[in-house]
Coordinates of C-alpha atoms in Angstrom, one line a residue:
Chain X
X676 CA 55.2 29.1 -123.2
X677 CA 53.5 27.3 -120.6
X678 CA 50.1 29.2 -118.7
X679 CA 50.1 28.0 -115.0
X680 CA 46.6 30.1 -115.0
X681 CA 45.0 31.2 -118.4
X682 CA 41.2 32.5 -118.7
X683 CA 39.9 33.1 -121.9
X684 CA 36.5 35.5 -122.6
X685 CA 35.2 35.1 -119.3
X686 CA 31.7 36.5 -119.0
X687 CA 29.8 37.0 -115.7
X688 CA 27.0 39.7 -115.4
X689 CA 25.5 40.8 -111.8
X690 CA 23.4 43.4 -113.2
X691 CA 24.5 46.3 -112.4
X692 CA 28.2 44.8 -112.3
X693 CA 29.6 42.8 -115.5
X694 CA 32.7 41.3 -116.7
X695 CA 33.0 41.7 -120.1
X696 CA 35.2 39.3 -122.4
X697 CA 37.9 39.4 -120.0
X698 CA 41.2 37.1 -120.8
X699 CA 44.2 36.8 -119.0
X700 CA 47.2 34.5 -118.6
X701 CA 49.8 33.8 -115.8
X702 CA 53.2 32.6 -117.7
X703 CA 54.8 29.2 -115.8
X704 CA 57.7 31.0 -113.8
X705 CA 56.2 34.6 -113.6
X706 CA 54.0 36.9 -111.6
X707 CA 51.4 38.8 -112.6
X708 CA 50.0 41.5 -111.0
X709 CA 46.1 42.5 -111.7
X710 CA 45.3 46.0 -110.7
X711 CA 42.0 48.0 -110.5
X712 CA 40.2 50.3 -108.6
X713 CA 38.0 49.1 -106.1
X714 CA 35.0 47.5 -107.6
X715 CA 37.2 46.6 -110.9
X716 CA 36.3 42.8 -110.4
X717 CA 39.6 41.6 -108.9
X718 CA 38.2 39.4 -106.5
X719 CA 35.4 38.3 -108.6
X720 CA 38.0 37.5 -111.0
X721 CA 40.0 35.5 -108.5
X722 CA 37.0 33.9 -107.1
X723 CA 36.1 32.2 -110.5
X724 CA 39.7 30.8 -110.6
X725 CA 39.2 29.3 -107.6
X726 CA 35.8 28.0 -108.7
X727 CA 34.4 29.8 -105.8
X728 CA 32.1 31.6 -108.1
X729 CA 30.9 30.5 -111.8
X730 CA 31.5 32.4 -115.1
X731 CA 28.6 33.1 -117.3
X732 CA 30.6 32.2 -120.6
X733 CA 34.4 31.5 -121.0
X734 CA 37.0 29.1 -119.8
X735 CA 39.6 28.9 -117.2
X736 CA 42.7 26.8 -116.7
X737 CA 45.0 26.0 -114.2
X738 CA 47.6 24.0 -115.2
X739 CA 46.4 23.6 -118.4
X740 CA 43.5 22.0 -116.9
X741 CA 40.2 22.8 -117.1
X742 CA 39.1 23.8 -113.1
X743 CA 36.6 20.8 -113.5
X744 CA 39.5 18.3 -114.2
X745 CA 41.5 19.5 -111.6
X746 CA 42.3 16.7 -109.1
X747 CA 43.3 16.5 -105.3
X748 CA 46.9 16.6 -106.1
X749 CA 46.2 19.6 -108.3
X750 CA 44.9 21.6 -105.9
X751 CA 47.1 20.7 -103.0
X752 CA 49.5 22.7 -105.6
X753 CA 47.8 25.8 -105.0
X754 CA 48.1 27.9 -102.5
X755 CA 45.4 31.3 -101.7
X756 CA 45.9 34.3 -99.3
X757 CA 43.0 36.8 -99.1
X758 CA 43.1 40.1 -97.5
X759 CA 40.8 38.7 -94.6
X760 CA 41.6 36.4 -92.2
X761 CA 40.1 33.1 -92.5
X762 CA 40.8 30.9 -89.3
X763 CA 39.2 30.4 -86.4
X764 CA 39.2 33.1 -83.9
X765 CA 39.9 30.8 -81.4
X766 CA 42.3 28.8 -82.8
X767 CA 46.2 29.1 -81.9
X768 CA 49.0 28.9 -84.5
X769 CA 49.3 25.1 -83.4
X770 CA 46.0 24.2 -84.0
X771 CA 46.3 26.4 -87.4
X772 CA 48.9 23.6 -88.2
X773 CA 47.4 20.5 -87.4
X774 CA 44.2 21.8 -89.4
X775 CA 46.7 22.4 -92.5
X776 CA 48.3 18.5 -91.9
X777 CA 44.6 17.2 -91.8
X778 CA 43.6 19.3 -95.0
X779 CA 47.0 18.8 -96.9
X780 CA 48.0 15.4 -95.7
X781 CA 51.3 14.0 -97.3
X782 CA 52.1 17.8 -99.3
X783 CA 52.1 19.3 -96.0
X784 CA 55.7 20.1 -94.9
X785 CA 56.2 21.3 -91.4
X786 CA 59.9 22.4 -91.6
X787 CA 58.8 24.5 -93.7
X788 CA 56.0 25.8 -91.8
X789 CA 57.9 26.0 -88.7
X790 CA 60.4 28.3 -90.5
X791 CA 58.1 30.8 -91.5
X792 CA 56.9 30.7 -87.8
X793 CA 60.0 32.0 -86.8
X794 CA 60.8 34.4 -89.3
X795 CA 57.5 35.8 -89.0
X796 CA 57.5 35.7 -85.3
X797 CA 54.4 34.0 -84.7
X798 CA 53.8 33.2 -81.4
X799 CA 52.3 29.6 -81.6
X800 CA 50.1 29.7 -78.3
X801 CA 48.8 33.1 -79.2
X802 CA 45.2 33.0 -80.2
X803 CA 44.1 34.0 -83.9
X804 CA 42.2 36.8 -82.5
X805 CA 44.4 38.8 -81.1
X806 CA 46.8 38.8 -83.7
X807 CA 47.3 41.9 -85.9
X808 CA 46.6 42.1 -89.5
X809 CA 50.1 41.9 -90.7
X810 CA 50.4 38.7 -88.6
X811 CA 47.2 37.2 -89.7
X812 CA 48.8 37.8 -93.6
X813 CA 51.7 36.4 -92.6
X814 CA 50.7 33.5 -91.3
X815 CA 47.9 33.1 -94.6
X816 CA 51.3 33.3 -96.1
X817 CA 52.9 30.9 -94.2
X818 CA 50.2 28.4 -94.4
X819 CA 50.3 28.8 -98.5
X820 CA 54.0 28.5 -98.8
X821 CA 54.2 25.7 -96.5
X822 CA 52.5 22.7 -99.3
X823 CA 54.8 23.2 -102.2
X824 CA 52.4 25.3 -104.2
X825 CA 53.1 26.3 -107.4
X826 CA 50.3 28.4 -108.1
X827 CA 50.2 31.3 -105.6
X828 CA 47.0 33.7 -105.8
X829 CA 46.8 36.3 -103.4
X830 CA 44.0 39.0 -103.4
X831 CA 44.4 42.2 -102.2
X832 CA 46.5 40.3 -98.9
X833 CA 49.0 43.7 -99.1
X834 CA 46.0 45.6 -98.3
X835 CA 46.1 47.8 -94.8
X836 CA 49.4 46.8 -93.9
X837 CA 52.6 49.2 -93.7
X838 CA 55.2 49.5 -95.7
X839 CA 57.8 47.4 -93.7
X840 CA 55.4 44.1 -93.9
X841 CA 54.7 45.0 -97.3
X842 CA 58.1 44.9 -98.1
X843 CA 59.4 41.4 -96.1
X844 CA 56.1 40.3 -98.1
X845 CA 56.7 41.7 -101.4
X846 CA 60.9 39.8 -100.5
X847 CA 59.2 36.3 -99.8
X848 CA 57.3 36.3 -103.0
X849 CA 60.4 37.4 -105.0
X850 CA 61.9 34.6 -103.9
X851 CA 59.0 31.9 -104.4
X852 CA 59.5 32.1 -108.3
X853 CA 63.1 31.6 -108.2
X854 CA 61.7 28.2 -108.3
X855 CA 60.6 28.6 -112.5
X856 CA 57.6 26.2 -112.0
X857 CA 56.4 28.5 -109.5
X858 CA 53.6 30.8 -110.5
X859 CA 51.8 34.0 -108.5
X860 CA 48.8 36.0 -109.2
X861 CA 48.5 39.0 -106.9
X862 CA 45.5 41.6 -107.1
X863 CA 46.4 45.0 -105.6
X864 CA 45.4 48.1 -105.8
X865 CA 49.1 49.7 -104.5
X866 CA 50.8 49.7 -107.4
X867 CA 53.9 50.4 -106.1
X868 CA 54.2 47.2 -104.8
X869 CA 53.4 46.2 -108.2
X870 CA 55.6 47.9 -110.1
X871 CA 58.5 46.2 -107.5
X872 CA 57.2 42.5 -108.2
X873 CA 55.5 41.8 -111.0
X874 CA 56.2 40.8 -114.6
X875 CA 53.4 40.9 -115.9
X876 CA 50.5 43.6 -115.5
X877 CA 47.0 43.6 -116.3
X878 CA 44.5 46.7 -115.5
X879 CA 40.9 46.3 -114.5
X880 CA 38.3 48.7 -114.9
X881 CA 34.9 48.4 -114.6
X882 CA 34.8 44.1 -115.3
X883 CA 37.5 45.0 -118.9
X884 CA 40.5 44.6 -119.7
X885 CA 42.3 47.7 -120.7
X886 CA 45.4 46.4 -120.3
X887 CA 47.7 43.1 -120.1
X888 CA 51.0 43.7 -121.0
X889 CA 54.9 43.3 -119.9
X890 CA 55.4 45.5 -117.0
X891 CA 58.9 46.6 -118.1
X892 CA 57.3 47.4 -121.9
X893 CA 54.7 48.8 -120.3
X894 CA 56.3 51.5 -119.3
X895 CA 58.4 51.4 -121.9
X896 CA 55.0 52.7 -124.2
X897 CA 55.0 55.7 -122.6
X898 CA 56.4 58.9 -121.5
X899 CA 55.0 62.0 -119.5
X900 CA 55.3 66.1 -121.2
X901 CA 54.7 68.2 -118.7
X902 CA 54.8 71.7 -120.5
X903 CA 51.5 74.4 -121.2
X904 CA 48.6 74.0 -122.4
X905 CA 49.3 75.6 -126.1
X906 CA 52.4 73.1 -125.8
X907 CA 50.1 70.0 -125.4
X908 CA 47.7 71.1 -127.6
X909 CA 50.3 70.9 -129.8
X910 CA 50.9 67.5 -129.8
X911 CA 49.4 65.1 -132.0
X912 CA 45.8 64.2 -130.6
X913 CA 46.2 60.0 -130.8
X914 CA 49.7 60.4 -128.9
X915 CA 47.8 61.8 -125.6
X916 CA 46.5 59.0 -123.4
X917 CA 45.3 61.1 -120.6
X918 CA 45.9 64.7 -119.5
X919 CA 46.6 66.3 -116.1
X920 CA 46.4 69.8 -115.0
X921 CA 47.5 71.6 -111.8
X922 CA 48.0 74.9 -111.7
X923 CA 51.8 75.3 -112.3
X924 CA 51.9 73.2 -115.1
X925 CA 49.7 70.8 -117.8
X926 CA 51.0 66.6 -118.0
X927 CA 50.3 64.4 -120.6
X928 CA 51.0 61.0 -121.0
X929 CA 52.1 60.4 -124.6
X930 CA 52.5 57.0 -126.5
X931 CA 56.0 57.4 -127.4
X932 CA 55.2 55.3 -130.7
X933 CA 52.9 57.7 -132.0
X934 CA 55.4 61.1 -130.9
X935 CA 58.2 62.3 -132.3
X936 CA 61.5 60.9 -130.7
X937 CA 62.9 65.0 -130.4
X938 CA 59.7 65.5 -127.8
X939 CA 61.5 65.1 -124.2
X940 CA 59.0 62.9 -122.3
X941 CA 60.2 62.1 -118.7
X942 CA 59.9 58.5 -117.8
X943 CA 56.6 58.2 -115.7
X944 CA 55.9 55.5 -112.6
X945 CA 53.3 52.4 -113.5
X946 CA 50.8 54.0 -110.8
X947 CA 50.9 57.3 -113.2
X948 CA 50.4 55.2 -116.1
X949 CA 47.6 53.3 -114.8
X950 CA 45.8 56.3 -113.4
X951 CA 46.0 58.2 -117.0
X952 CA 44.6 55.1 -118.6
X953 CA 42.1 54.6 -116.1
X954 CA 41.3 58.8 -117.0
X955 CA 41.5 58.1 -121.1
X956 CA 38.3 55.3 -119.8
X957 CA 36.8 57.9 -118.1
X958 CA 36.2 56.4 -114.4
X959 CA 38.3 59.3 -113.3
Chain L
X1267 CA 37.1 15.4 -94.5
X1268 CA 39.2 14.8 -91.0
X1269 CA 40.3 18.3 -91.4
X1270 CA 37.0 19.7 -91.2
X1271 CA 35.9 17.3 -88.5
X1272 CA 39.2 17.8 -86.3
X1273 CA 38.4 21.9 -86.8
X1274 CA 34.6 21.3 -86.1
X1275 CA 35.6 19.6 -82.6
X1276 CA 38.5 21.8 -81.4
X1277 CA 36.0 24.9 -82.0
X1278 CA 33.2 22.5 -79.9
X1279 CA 35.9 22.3 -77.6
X1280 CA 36.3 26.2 -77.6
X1281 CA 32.6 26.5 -76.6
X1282 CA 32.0 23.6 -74.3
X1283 CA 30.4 25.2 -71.3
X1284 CA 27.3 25.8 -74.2
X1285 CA 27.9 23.3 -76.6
X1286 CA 29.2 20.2 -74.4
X1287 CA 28.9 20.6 -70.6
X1288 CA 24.8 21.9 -70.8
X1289 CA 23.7 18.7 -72.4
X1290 CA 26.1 16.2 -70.4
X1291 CA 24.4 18.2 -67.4
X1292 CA 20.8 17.8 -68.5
X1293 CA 21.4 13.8 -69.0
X1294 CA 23.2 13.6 -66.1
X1295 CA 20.0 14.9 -64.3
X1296 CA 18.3 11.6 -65.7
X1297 CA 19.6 10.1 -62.9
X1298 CA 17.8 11.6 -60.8
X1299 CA 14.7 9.2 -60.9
X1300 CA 12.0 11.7 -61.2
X1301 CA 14.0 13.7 -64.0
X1302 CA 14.4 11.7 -67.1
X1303 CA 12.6 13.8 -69.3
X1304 CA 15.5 16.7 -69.3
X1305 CA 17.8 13.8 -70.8
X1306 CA 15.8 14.7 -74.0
X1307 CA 16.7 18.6 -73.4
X1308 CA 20.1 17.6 -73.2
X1309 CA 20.0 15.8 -76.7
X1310 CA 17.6 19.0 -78.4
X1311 CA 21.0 21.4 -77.6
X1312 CA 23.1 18.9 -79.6
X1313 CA 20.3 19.5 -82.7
X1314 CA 21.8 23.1 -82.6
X1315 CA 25.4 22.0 -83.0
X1316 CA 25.0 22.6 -86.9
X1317 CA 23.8 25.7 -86.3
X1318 CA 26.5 26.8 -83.9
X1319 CA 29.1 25.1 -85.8
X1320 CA 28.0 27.1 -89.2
X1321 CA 27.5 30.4 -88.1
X1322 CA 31.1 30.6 -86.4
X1323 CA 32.3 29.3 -89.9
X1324 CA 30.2 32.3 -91.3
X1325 CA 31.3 34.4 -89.2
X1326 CA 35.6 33.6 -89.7
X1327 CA 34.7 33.3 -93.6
X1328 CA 36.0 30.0 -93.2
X1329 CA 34.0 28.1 -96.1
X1330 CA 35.5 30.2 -99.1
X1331 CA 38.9 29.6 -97.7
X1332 CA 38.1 25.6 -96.8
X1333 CA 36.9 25.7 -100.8
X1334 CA 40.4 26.7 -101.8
X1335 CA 42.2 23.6 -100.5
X1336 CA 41.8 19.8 -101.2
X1337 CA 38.1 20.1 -99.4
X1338 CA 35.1 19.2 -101.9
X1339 CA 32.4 21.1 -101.2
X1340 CA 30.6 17.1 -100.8
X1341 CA 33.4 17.3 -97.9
X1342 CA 32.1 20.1 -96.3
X1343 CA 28.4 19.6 -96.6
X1344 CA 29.1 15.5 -95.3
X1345 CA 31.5 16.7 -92.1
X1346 CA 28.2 18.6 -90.9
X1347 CA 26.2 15.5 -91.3
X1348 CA 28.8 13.3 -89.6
X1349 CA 29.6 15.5 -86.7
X1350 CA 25.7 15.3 -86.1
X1351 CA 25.3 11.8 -86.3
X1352 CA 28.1 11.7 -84.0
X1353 CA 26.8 14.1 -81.9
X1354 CA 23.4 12.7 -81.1
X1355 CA 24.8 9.0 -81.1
X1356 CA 27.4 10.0 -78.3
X1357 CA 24.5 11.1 -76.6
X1358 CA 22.6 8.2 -76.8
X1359 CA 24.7 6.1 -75.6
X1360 CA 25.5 8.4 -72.6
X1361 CA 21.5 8.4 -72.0
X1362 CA 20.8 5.1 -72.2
X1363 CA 23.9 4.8 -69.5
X1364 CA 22.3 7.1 -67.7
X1365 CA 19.0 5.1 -68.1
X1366 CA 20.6 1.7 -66.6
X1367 CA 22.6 3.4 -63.7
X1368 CA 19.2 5.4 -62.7
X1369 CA 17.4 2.3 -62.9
X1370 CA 19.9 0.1 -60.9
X1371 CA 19.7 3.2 -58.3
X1372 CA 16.3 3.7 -57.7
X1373 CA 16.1 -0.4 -57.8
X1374 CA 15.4 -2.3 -61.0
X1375 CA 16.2 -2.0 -64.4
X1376 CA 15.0 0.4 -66.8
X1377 CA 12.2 -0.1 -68.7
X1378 CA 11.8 -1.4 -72.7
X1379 CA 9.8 1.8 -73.2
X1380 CA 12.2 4.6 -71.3
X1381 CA 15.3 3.3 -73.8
X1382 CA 13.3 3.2 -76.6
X1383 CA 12.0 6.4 -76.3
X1384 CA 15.9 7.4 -75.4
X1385 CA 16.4 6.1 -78.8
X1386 CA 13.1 7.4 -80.8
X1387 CA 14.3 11.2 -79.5
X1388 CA 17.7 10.5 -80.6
X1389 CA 15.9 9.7 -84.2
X1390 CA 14.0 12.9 -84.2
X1391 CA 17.2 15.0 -83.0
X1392 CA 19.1 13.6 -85.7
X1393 CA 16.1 14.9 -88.4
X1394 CA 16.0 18.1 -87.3
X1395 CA 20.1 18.2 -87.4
X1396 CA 19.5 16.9 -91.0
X1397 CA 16.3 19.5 -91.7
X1398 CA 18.6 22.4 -90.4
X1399 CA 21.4 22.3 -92.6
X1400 CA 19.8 22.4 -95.8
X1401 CA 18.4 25.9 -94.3
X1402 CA 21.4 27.2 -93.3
X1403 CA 23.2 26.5 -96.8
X1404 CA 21.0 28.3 -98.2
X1405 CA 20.1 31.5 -95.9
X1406 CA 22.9 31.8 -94.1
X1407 CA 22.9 31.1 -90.0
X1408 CA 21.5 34.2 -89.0
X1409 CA 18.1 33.6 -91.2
X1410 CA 18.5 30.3 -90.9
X1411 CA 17.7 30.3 -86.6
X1412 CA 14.2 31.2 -87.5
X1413 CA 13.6 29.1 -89.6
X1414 CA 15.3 26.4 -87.8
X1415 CA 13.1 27.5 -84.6
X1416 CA 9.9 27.0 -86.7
X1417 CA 11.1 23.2 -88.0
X1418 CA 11.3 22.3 -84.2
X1419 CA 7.8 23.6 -83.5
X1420 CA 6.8 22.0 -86.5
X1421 CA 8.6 18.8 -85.6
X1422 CA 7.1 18.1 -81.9
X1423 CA 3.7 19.7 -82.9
X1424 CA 3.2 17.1 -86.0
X1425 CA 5.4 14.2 -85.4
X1426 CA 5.8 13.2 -81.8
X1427 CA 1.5 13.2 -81.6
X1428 CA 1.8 11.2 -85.0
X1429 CA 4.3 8.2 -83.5
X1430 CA 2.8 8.5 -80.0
X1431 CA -0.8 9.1 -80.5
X1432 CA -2.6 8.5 -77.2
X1433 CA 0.1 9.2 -74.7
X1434 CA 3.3 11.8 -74.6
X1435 CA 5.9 9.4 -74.2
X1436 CA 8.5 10.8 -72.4
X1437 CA 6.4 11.8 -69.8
X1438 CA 5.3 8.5 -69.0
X1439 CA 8.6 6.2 -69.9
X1440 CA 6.1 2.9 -68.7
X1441 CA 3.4 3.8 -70.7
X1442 CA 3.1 1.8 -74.5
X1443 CA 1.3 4.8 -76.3
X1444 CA -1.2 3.5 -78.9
X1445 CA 1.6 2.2 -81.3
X1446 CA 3.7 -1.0 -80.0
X1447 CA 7.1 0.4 -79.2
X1448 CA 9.3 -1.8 -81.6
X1449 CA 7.0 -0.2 -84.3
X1450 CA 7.2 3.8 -83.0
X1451 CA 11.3 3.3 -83.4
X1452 CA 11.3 1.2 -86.4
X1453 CA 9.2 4.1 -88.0
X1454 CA 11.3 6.7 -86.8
X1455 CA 15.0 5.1 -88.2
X1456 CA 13.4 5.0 -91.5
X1457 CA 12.1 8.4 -91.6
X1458 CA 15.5 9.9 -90.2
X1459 CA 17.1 7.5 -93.2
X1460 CA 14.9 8.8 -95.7
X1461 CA 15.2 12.6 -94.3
X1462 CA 19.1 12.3 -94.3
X1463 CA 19.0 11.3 -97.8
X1464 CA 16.5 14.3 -98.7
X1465 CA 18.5 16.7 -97.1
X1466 CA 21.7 15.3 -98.1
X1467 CA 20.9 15.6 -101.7
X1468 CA 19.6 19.2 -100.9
X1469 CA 22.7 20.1 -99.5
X1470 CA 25.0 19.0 -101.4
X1471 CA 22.8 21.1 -104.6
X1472 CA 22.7 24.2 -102.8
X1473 CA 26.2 24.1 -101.7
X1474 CA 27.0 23.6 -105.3
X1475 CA 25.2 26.9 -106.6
X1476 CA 26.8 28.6 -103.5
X1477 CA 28.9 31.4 -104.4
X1478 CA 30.9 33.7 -102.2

């Protein structure tokens, strides 16, 4: 299988912040979707991909290149959106473009641009600053669809917005890895939208990682019992992941490996999952 | 690299009354006989170009995202260098314009000295551009004004007495100062040479430790 981004052991200590021994891959053809609470090291993550910040220790790829090998024509292949908007205030739409043209040169395709102009609505006299925050993503969006990227990294750029832009957003994505040499790697912390993208998932907490795994065989692994206390008490200790009282009734999530099959164990949403995990390390 | 220049003068544009109309003012007054010297006012706003053009950059978070496409980070640190060299050589040639037309208006031409001098201020305009972005690399515009501030003060107080020791120059566009004219500019184009290829080299290191 071919890694359009792979990162192996990466190190990086601030202090009072650290990323331990962190690895992670992005499959050719998939997306991968790394959630964490805020202050997991998402961005710090996604920073050193995009050799905006240097690891201590470890190594990162992008298409199977070392980030110091990558060429011009390498990185015209990938395109970024972050959660903040990163034109000029004043600029318009149009000058947004010719910037792009200037930047991307050749791998700059303006059809493509102008469609995303109309089906985002983006007025192109209209001044960057007075645009919304779902039209400043969108047109971050536009901008990174419109070179032929295959490499798509997005951090938090669902953040803030409602539901319906979340959804056109999470619908244009979808359809950029129809393409299989198309890549994504998106950093939430909704993990609905998540759970409807993403093939992949990989769980941050505190600079580790807990968790990188199939999304579908993710939740697969486990199952919730919701019963009484004496019920889960019950169960065999290394089944329960995490544990969740209110005061009608006691959950558990269970590893269905380590459970016997006659236990009935509801299946249970990838944000459950991830916040019992993230309870079992304790941030909770 | 003509990305980054094209953005720099579209956002020059955006600010022109400040940025573009003050200092084409201030020369134009030049030809008003008795009012060369704000010529050289005209050409210390253009040292601040840098220093406006980086702290809106700062402020949109633009550098971070400029890193993420085909820009080098040598790209961005050069573009800065370039639009300054630009900058204070579009404005010496509009002064020393202004220097023949006020000549041929208030009768004769201009004097060796009076374009000279045009051209010794455009050489110390240009170091301080060159001194200031090193700063602001590395502290960040807001910081980076005082310190900026205190290598102009530093600037006139040490260098202009030290290139024209017995007169103030641009006070006095006829007068020859202690040090033969051909020598004052000669000695000022090697020291912005050599100060460009200080700060360059600083630059371009502290942008490469740069994280954001």
């Amino acid at each position: 299988m071919i890694n359009a981004i792979e990162l192996k052991h990466i190190c990086k200590n601030y202090g009072r912040f650290s990323l331990q021994d962190v690895s992670l891959c992005v499959p050719q053809g998939s997306i991968v979707g790394l959630v964490g609470e805020n202050g997991a090291g998402k961005s710090t993550l996604i920073k050193m991909m995009l050799s905006l910040r240097q690891a201590d220790s470890g190594e990162i790829q992008l298409f199977q290149k070392p980030l110091q090998s990558l060429t011009r024509s390498d990185r015209e292949k990938i395109g970024v959106v972050f959660d903040e908007g990163c034109f000029p205030d004043s600029f318009t739409v149009k000058q947004v473009r010719e910037l792009m043209h200037r930047a991307f040169d050749k791998a700059w395709d303006d059809r493509i641009f102008s469609d995303y102009l109309v089906q985002f609505a983006l007025p192109e006299q209209e001044v960057y600053s007075k645009f919304s925050k779902g039209m400043k993503m969108k047109l971050a969006i536009a901008v990174a669809l419109s070179h032929h990227a295959q490499i798509l990294i997005l951090d938090e750029a669902t953040s803030g917005l409602d539901p319906f832009i979340r959804e056109e957003i999470i619908g244009i994505l979808s359809e950029f890895t129809r393409n299989p040499e198309n890549s994504i790697l998106i950093s939430s912390h909704i993990v609905t939208d998540l759970e409807k993208l993403c093939d992949y998932i990989a769980f941050l907490h505190n600079g580790r990682m807990i968790v990188f795994e199939e999304k579908d065989a993710l939740i697969e692994q486990y199952g919730l019992f919701t019963g009484s206390a004496d019920e889960i008490a019950a169960l065999p200790a290394e089944a329960i992941i995490g544990i969740r009282e209110n005061k009608y009734a006691v959950q558990a999530l269970l590893a269905r490996s380590k459970v016997d099959k006659s236990i009935p164990l509801e299946k249970c949403s990838l944000e459950e999952i991830i916040i019992f995990l993230s309870k079992s390390e304790g941030i909770a | 690299m003509k990305a980054l220049v094209y953005k720099d003068c579209q956002m020059l544009m955006k600010y022109k009354t400040q940025m573009l109309i003050m200092p084409i003012f201030f020369c134009l007054l030049g030809l008003l006989d008795s009012l060369t010297m704000f010529q050289y006012y005209g050409m210390m706003i253009i040292t601040q170009w840098p220093l406006s053009l980086m702290s809106l950059d700062e402020k949109c978070k633009w550098n971070p995202y400029a890193l993420t496409l085909p820009i080098s980070k040598t790209e961005l640190v050069g573009s800065k260098y370039l639009f300054s060299l630009f900058g204070c050589a579009g404005y010496l040639l509009l002064s020393v314009i202004v220097n023949i037309a006020s000549g041929a208006l208030h009768g004769g031409m201009p004097s060796a000295s009076s374009i000279a001098i045009s051209f010794f201020v455009f050489c110390l305009s240009l170091i301080l551009s060159f001194v200031y972005i090193p700063i602001i690399i590395r502290f960040g515009a807001e910081k980076a004004r005082y310190l900026c501030t205190i290598a102009s003060i530093v600037c006139f107080v040490v260098l202009i007495p030290l290139l024209g020791i017995g007169g103030v120059p641009w006070l006095a566009p006829g007068d020859k100062g202690s040090l033969p004219l051909l020598l004052m500019v000669l000695g000022a184009l090697l020291l912005c040479v050599i100060i460009f290829f200080i700060t360059y080299s600083i630059s371009k290191k502290q942008m490469e430790k740069a994280e954001y």
